[in-house]
Amino acid sequence: SEAALLTATHLEEIVAHSSNVSSLVLGKKSGRLLATGGDDCRVNVWSVNKPNCVMSLSGHTTPIESLQISAKEELIVAGSQSGSIRVWDLEAAKILRTLLGHKANICSLDFHPYGSFVASGSLDTDIKLWDVRRKGCIFKYKSHTQAVRCLRFSPDGKWLASAADDHTVKLWDLTAGKVMFEFTGHSGPVNVVEFHPSEYLLASGSSDRTIRFWDLEKFHVVSCIEEEATPVRCVLFNPDGCCLYGGYQDSLRVYGWEPERCFDVVLVNWGKVADLAICNNQLIGGSFAQSTVSSFVVDLSRVTKSGSVPHGLLRNDEPLAQPTPTGSSLRRSYDRPSTSCSKPQRVKHSSESERRSPSSEEERDEKESKAEIQNPEDYKEIFQPKNAISRTPPRMNEPFPAPPEDEPVTAKEAAKPNQPVEVQTPLPKQELSLPLISWRPLGPLYTKTNSHRGQRKFFPVLYHLVLLLLLYWCLYFQALKNQSQTELVDEEIMSQIRKGHKTVCMVLTSRHKNLDTVRAVWSTSDIKNSVDSAVATNDLSVVVDLLNIVNQTAWGLILCLLFSYVQTGCTSLKLILQRFLPLITDILAAPPSVGVDITREERLHKCRLCYKQLKNISNIVKNKSGLSGRHGSAFRELHLLMAVLE
């Protein structure tokens, strides 16, 4: 139909290799990088929608079976039929590592999201974890009984999921070096597996023509998509986690899982699609047949992702229940590192025999491997040299052009449902110049317990509370500094009170609703989400009320709000200094650890941030310690506690 043609577009068809194409992968960061492997033993790198090869990588002596591109699109890894693995640096246009150890075809590869690890699965049933920097296998996982077809690291880099021909999906704990759980619901070989971008949810697709969704906290099946004519070839979650895209023979299907349903079906003549990527609200798909490779783009703004009548998948001829609104999931979320750390987290190492030094055979293979730049202009555009000086902001990738439309877009298409309207609130005339503090997701410290099935117990409240208090102090003292002391006569005061009566009522009503929201979460004994919900309200009064509870201080009705704020801040800062400052100083003074420990690096980074903020606050406290009265006494006590910072 015309609507389907406008939704899906065929971008390009190229002859990628001199022989049959055996593997294909898309870069997930930009959606513009395409790599193909062929029976000619070469890996060719392309720019999507451009006909010329950017780079050709040689060195393998057997056909390429599997490919993967790193998250930053700087490295590419290729596995061959002989079991050898080669890693190339795309920016430097050279071979980086040759990894030998598997005894059969390499069926699957994946890069660790935050470190220099590569996981490989083979026809020999082994899974190996490689350290690219040290040229060695650091651990071997043995549990599958048949070929490992797909590997995926979790978004936080702590787990590895594997799918195999033995009908199972296994979840591995990298730190412990063992299987956390084995999912055994499929009745055929499992070909694809994918983690949800934020929730503890895993999707797997099998030759039994089903897609199953697994809960990674309770370790049970959430739902199962069953009524499909052909097996799914590749799956990809939407970046916001609202739906799952399934790539089938000549079609794209959009699924929900609680309950299971199909939101939309888009007909795409891409044949046997091999990989999917999303960029600029467009889904890019790549497929291959014999020696040709085709690329397609689907306009996701025309695809129904939620809130519609499902296509099929009804239960007992009755409509399924409405899906849970996005953002209200009760499932646990991943804890990602707060920095773009290049060091991988600590993993359990295998014996010394696995961590062997590179042999002369590997060194000879690396010398024979080449990276030939066949299109210098495209190469410079895609892979900028690492040391290049850029005097202009980088150019963002533009969406692929849509096909020409004969008719204007209807009002229904122009106004998609379930899209939040962004309301901009006008700022006051006098703005406070406040320090910028980043509130990115923070990876909390954690301790592993011996609870059922290896579940972890997290303690993220500590660091969130510390930064929350530091932000509050910066806001308060900056506002106090800029506060103008103006005297108003009685008539002006009464006039201002009458003028702002409605505003005060609105503010109090909003505060009451926010407190009810925080109280509802607090009643479930979920302190972390309680603090997060208080911060999300962007209302300092709610935050102060919550801190009063955390500080276990009973406050009466204080008419002077300024007095309450100062006392609450002083009490909170005092507790932080007494309980956490020794810990911060000890971590900063500790000698560097031996080996690789991403958890320690993240903890050290957070302690440095806290120390820096405490140092800034100590200067303010020192200046205020000369005040008289209760405030001055509190500031002097804080000054004594912060003497170690000077």
Coordinates of C-alpha atoms in Angstrom, one line a residue, residues 26-329:
L26 CA 25.2 -2.2 11.8
G27 CA 26.8 0.4 14.1
K28 CA 24.2 1.1 16.9
K29 CA 25.6 4.5 17.8
S30 CA 25.0 6.4 14.5
G31 CA 23.1 3.9 12.4
R32 CA 25.3 4.9 9.5
L33 CA 28.1 2.4 9.7
L34 CA 27.7 -1.0 8.0
A35 CA 30.2 -3.9 8.1
T36 CA 29.9 -7.1 6.0
G37 CA 31.9 -10.3 6.0
G38 CA 32.1 -12.7 3.1
D39 CA 33.3 -16.0 1.9
D40 CA 36.2 -14.1 0.3
C41 CA 37.7 -13.9 3.9
R42 CA 37.4 -10.1 4.0
V43 CA 35.6 -7.6 6.1
N44 CA 34.3 -4.5 4.2
V45 CA 33.1 -1.4 5.9
W46 CA 30.5 0.8 4.3
S47 CA 28.6 4.1 4.9
V48 CA 24.9 3.4 4.8
N49 CA 23.3 4.8 1.6
K50 CA 26.6 5.2 -0.1
P51 CA 27.7 2.8 -2.9
N52 CA 31.5 2.8 -2.3
C53 CA 33.4 0.7 0.2
V54 CA 35.1 2.8 2.8
M55 CA 37.6 0.3 4.1
S56 CA 38.5 -3.4 3.4
L57 CA 40.0 -5.5 6.2
S58 CA 42.0 -8.6 5.3
G59 CA 43.9 -11.2 7.3
H60 CA 41.4 -14.0 7.9
T61 CA 42.1 -17.2 5.9
T62 CA 38.6 -18.7 6.2
P63 CA 35.1 -17.2 5.6
I64 CA 33.8 -14.6 8.1
E65 CA 31.1 -16.0 10.3
S66 CA 30.3 -13.3 12.8
L67 CA 30.9 -9.5 13.1
Q68 CA 30.4 -6.9 15.8
I69 CA 31.1 -3.1 16.1
S70 CA 31.9 -1.5 19.4
A71 CA 29.5 0.9 21.1
K72 CA 31.6 4.0 20.1
E73 CA 32.1 2.6 16.6
E74 CA 35.9 2.7 17.0
L75 CA 36.6 -1.0 16.9
I76 CA 35.3 -3.9 14.9
V77 CA 35.7 -7.6 15.7
A78 CA 35.4 -10.5 13.2
G79 CA 35.3 -14.3 13.8
S80 CA 35.9 -16.9 11.1
Q81 CA 35.2 -20.5 10.4
S82 CA 38.6 -21.6 11.7
G83 CA 37.8 -20.1 15.1
S84 CA 40.2 -17.2 14.9
I85 CA 39.1 -13.7 16.0
R86 CA 40.6 -10.4 14.8
V87 CA 40.0 -6.9 16.2
W88 CA 40.7 -3.8 14.0
D89 CA 41.0 -0.2 15.1
L90 CA 38.8 1.7 12.5
E91 CA 40.2 5.1 13.3
A92 CA 43.8 4.0 13.1
A93 CA 43.0 1.7 10.1
K94 CA 45.1 -1.2 11.4
I95 CA 44.8 -4.6 13.0
L96 CA 44.7 -4.4 16.8
R97 CA 44.6 -8.0 18.0
T98 CA 44.5 -11.5 16.8
L99 CA 42.7 -13.8 19.3
L100 CA 43.2 -17.6 19.0
G101 CA 41.6 -20.3 21.1
H102 CA 38.3 -21.6 19.7
K103 CA 38.3 -24.9 18.0
A104 CA 35.4 -24.3 15.5
N105 CA 33.3 -21.6 13.8
I106 CA 32.8 -18.3 15.6
C107 CA 29.0 -18.0 15.8
S108 CA 28.5 -14.8 17.9
L109 CA 30.5 -11.8 19.2
D110 CA 29.8 -8.8 21.4
F111 CA 31.7 -5.9 22.9
H112 CA 31.5 -5.0 26.6
P113 CA 29.6 -1.7 26.8
Y114 CA 32.2 0.1 29.0
G115 CA 35.5 -1.8 28.7
S116 CA 38.0 -3.5 26.4
F117 CA 36.3 -6.9 26.7
V118 CA 35.1 -9.1 23.8
A119 CA 32.8 -12.1 24.3
S120 CA 32.8 -14.9 21.7
G121 CA 30.6 -17.9 21.2
S122 CA 31.5 -20.8 19.1
L123 CA 30.3 -24.0 17.4
D124 CA 32.6 -25.8 20.0
T125 CA 29.9 -24.7 22.7
D126 CA 32.4 -22.6 24.6
I127 CA 32.0 -18.9 25.5
K128 CA 35.3 -17.0 25.9
L129 CA 35.9 -13.6 27.4
W130 CA 38.8 -11.8 25.9
D131 CA 40.8 -8.8 27.1
V132 CA 41.6 -6.9 23.9
R133 CA 44.4 -4.9 25.5
R134 CA 46.3 -8.0 26.8
K135 CA 45.7 -10.3 23.8
G136 CA 44.4 -13.0 26.1
C137 CA 41.4 -15.1 27.1
I138 CA 40.7 -14.2 30.7
F139 CA 37.8 -16.7 31.2
K140 CA 36.0 -19.6 29.5
Y141 CA 32.4 -20.3 30.3
K142 CA 31.3 -23.9 29.7
S143 CA 27.7 -24.9 30.1
H144 CA 26.0 -25.0 26.7
T145 CA 25.8 -28.4 24.9
Q146 CA 25.4 -27.0 21.4
A147 CA 26.6 -24.0 19.3
V148 CA 26.3 -20.6 21.0
R149 CA 24.3 -18.4 18.4
C150 CA 24.1 -15.0 20.2
L151 CA 25.8 -13.1 23.0
R152 CA 24.8 -9.9 24.6
F153 CA 26.3 -7.9 27.5
S154 CA 23.8 -6.3 29.9
P155 CA 23.6 -2.4 29.7
D156 CA 25.5 -2.1 33.0
G157 CA 28.2 -4.6 31.9
K158 CA 27.7 -7.0 34.8
W159 CA 26.0 -9.9 33.0
L160 CA 26.3 -11.8 29.8
A161 CA 23.3 -13.5 28.1
S162 CA 23.9 -16.4 25.8
A163 CA 21.5 -18.1 23.4
A164 CA 22.3 -21.5 21.9
D165 CA 21.1 -24.4 19.7
D166 CA 20.4 -26.4 22.9
H167 CA 17.1 -24.5 23.3
T168 CA 18.3 -22.6 26.3
V169 CA 19.2 -19.0 27.3
K170 CA 21.7 -18.6 30.0
L171 CA 22.5 -15.6 32.2
W172 CA 26.1 -15.3 33.3
D173 CA 27.5 -13.3 36.3
L174 CA 30.8 -11.9 35.1
T175 CA 32.1 -11.2 38.6
A176 CA 31.3 -14.7 39.9
G177 CA 32.2 -16.5 36.6
K178 CA 29.2 -18.8 36.7
V179 CA 25.6 -19.2 35.4
M180 CA 23.1 -17.1 37.4
F181 CA 20.1 -18.7 35.8
E182 CA 19.1 -21.0 32.8
F183 CA 15.9 -20.2 30.9
T184 CA 14.4 -23.3 29.4
G185 CA 11.1 -22.3 27.7
H186 CA 12.0 -22.6 24.0
S187 CA 11.4 -25.8 22.0
G188 CA 13.9 -25.0 19.3
P189 CA 17.3 -23.4 18.8
V190 CA 17.5 -19.9 20.2
N191 CA 19.0 -17.5 17.6
V192 CA 18.8 -14.0 19.1
V193 CA 18.7 -12.4 22.6
E194 CA 18.5 -8.8 23.6
F195 CA 18.5 -6.9 27.0
H196 CA 15.9 -4.2 27.7
P197 CA 17.8 -0.8 27.7
S198 CA 16.7 0.1 31.3
E199 CA 14.7 -2.6 33.0
Y200 CA 15.6 -6.1 34.2
L201 CA 14.0 -7.7 31.1
L202 CA 15.4 -10.0 28.5
A203 CA 14.0 -10.9 25.1
S204 CA 14.9 -14.1 23.1
G205 CA 13.8 -15.3 19.7
S206 CA 13.9 -18.9 18.6
S207 CA 13.4 -21.2 15.6
D208 CA 10.3 -22.4 17.3
R209 CA 8.7 -19.2 16.0
T210 CA 8.3 -17.6 19.4
I211 CA 9.7 -14.6 21.2
R212 CA 9.9 -14.9 25.0
F213 CA 10.3 -12.1 27.5
W214 CA 12.1 -13.0 30.8
D215 CA 12.1 -11.2 34.1
L216 CA 15.7 -11.0 35.3
E217 CA 14.8 -10.2 38.9
K218 CA 12.3 -13.0 39.6
F219 CA 13.7 -15.3 36.8
H220 CA 10.4 -16.3 35.2
V221 CA 8.8 -15.8 31.8
V222 CA 6.8 -12.6 31.5
S223 CA 5.0 -13.4 28.2
C224 CA 5.4 -15.2 24.9
I225 CA 4.7 -14.1 21.3
E226 CA 3.6 -17.3 19.5
E227 CA 1.4 -16.7 16.5
E228 CA 4.0 -16.0 13.8
A229 CA 4.5 -17.8 10.5
T230 CA 8.3 -17.6 10.4
P231 CA 11.1 -17.4 13.0
V232 CA 12.3 -13.9 14.0
R233 CA 15.7 -13.1 12.6
C234 CA 16.7 -10.1 14.7
V235 CA 15.2 -8.1 17.6
L236 CA 15.9 -4.6 19.0
F237 CA 14.2 -2.7 21.8
N238 CA 13.2 0.9 21.2
P239 CA 15.7 3.3 23.0
D240 CA 13.1 4.4 25.5
G241 CA 12.1 0.7 26.1
C242 CA 8.4 1.1 25.1
C243 CA 8.4 -1.7 22.6
L244 CA 10.4 -4.4 20.8
Y245 CA 11.0 -4.5 17.1
G246 CA 11.2 -7.9 15.4
G247 CA 12.8 -8.4 12.0
Y248 CA 11.1 -11.1 10.0
Q249 CA 11.2 -12.2 6.4
D250 CA 9.9 -9.1 4.5
S251 CA 8.3 -7.5 7.5
L252 CA 8.9 -5.6 10.7
R253 CA 6.7 -6.2 13.7
V254 CA 6.3 -4.1 16.9
Y255 CA 5.6 -5.9 20.1
G256 CA 4.6 -5.2 23.7
W257 CA 5.0 -7.8 26.5
E258 CA 2.8 -6.9 29.4
P259 CA 0.5 -8.3 28.1
E260 CA 1.9 -9.8 24.9
R261 CA 0.5 -8.0 21.8
C262 CA 1.5 -6.8 18.4
F263 CA 1.2 -3.0 18.0
D264 CA 2.0 -2.7 14.3
V265 CA 3.2 -4.7 11.2
V266 CA 5.2 -2.9 8.5
L267 CA 5.8 -4.7 5.2
V268 CA 9.4 -4.3 4.2
N269 CA 10.8 -6.1 1.1
W270 CA 14.2 -6.7 2.8
G271 CA 14.2 -10.4 2.5
K272 CA 16.2 -12.1 5.2
V273 CA 17.1 -9.1 7.4
A274 CA 20.3 -9.6 9.4
D275 CA 20.5 -6.6 11.8
L276 CA 18.6 -3.5 13.0
A277 CA 19.7 -0.1 14.3
I278 CA 17.8 3.1 15.4
C279 CA 18.8 6.7 14.9
N280 CA 16.9 10.0 14.5
N281 CA 13.6 8.2 15.0
Q282 CA 14.4 5.9 12.0
L283 CA 15.0 2.2 12.0
I284 CA 17.7 1.0 9.7
G285 CA 17.7 -2.6 8.5
G286 CA 20.4 -4.5 6.6
S287 CA 20.0 -7.7 4.7
F288 CA 22.1 -9.8 2.3
A289 CA 21.5 -12.4 -0.4
Q290 CA 24.4 -14.0 -2.2
S291 CA 26.9 -11.3 -2.9
T292 CA 24.5 -8.3 -2.6
V293 CA 23.7 -6.2 0.5
S294 CA 20.6 -4.1 0.8
S295 CA 19.7 -1.3 3.3
F296 CA 16.3 -0.1 4.3
V297 CA 14.9 2.6 6.5
V298 CA 11.6 2.6 8.4
D299 CA 10.1 5.9 9.6
L300 CA 9.2 5.2 13.2
S301 CA 7.0 8.3 13.5
R302 CA 4.6 6.4 11.3
V303 CA 4.8 3.2 13.3
T304 CA 2.4 2.5 16.2
K305 CA 4.4 1.7 19.3
S306 CA 1.7 1.6 22.0
G307 CA -1.8 2.5 22.9
S308 CA -3.5 1.0 19.8
V309 CA -5.7 -1.9 19.1
P310 CA -3.3 -4.9 18.8
H311 CA -2.9 -6.8 15.5
G312 CA -4.0 -10.3 16.4
L313 CA -2.7 -11.9 19.6
L314 CA -6.1 -11.8 21.3
R315 CA -6.9 -14.1 24.2
N316 CA -10.3 -16.0 24.0
D317 CA -11.5 -13.5 21.3
E318 CA -11.4 -10.7 23.9
P319 CA -9.3 -7.6 23.7
L320 CA -6.2 -7.6 25.9
A321 CA -5.9 -5.3 28.9
Q322 CA -4.4 -1.9 28.4
P323 CA -0.6 -1.9 28.7
T324 CA 1.1 -0.4 31.7
P325 CA 1.9 3.3 30.9
T326 CA 5.5 3.9 30.0
G327 CA 7.6 5.1 32.9
S328 CA 5.6 3.3 35.6
S329 CA 7.3 -0.1 35.5

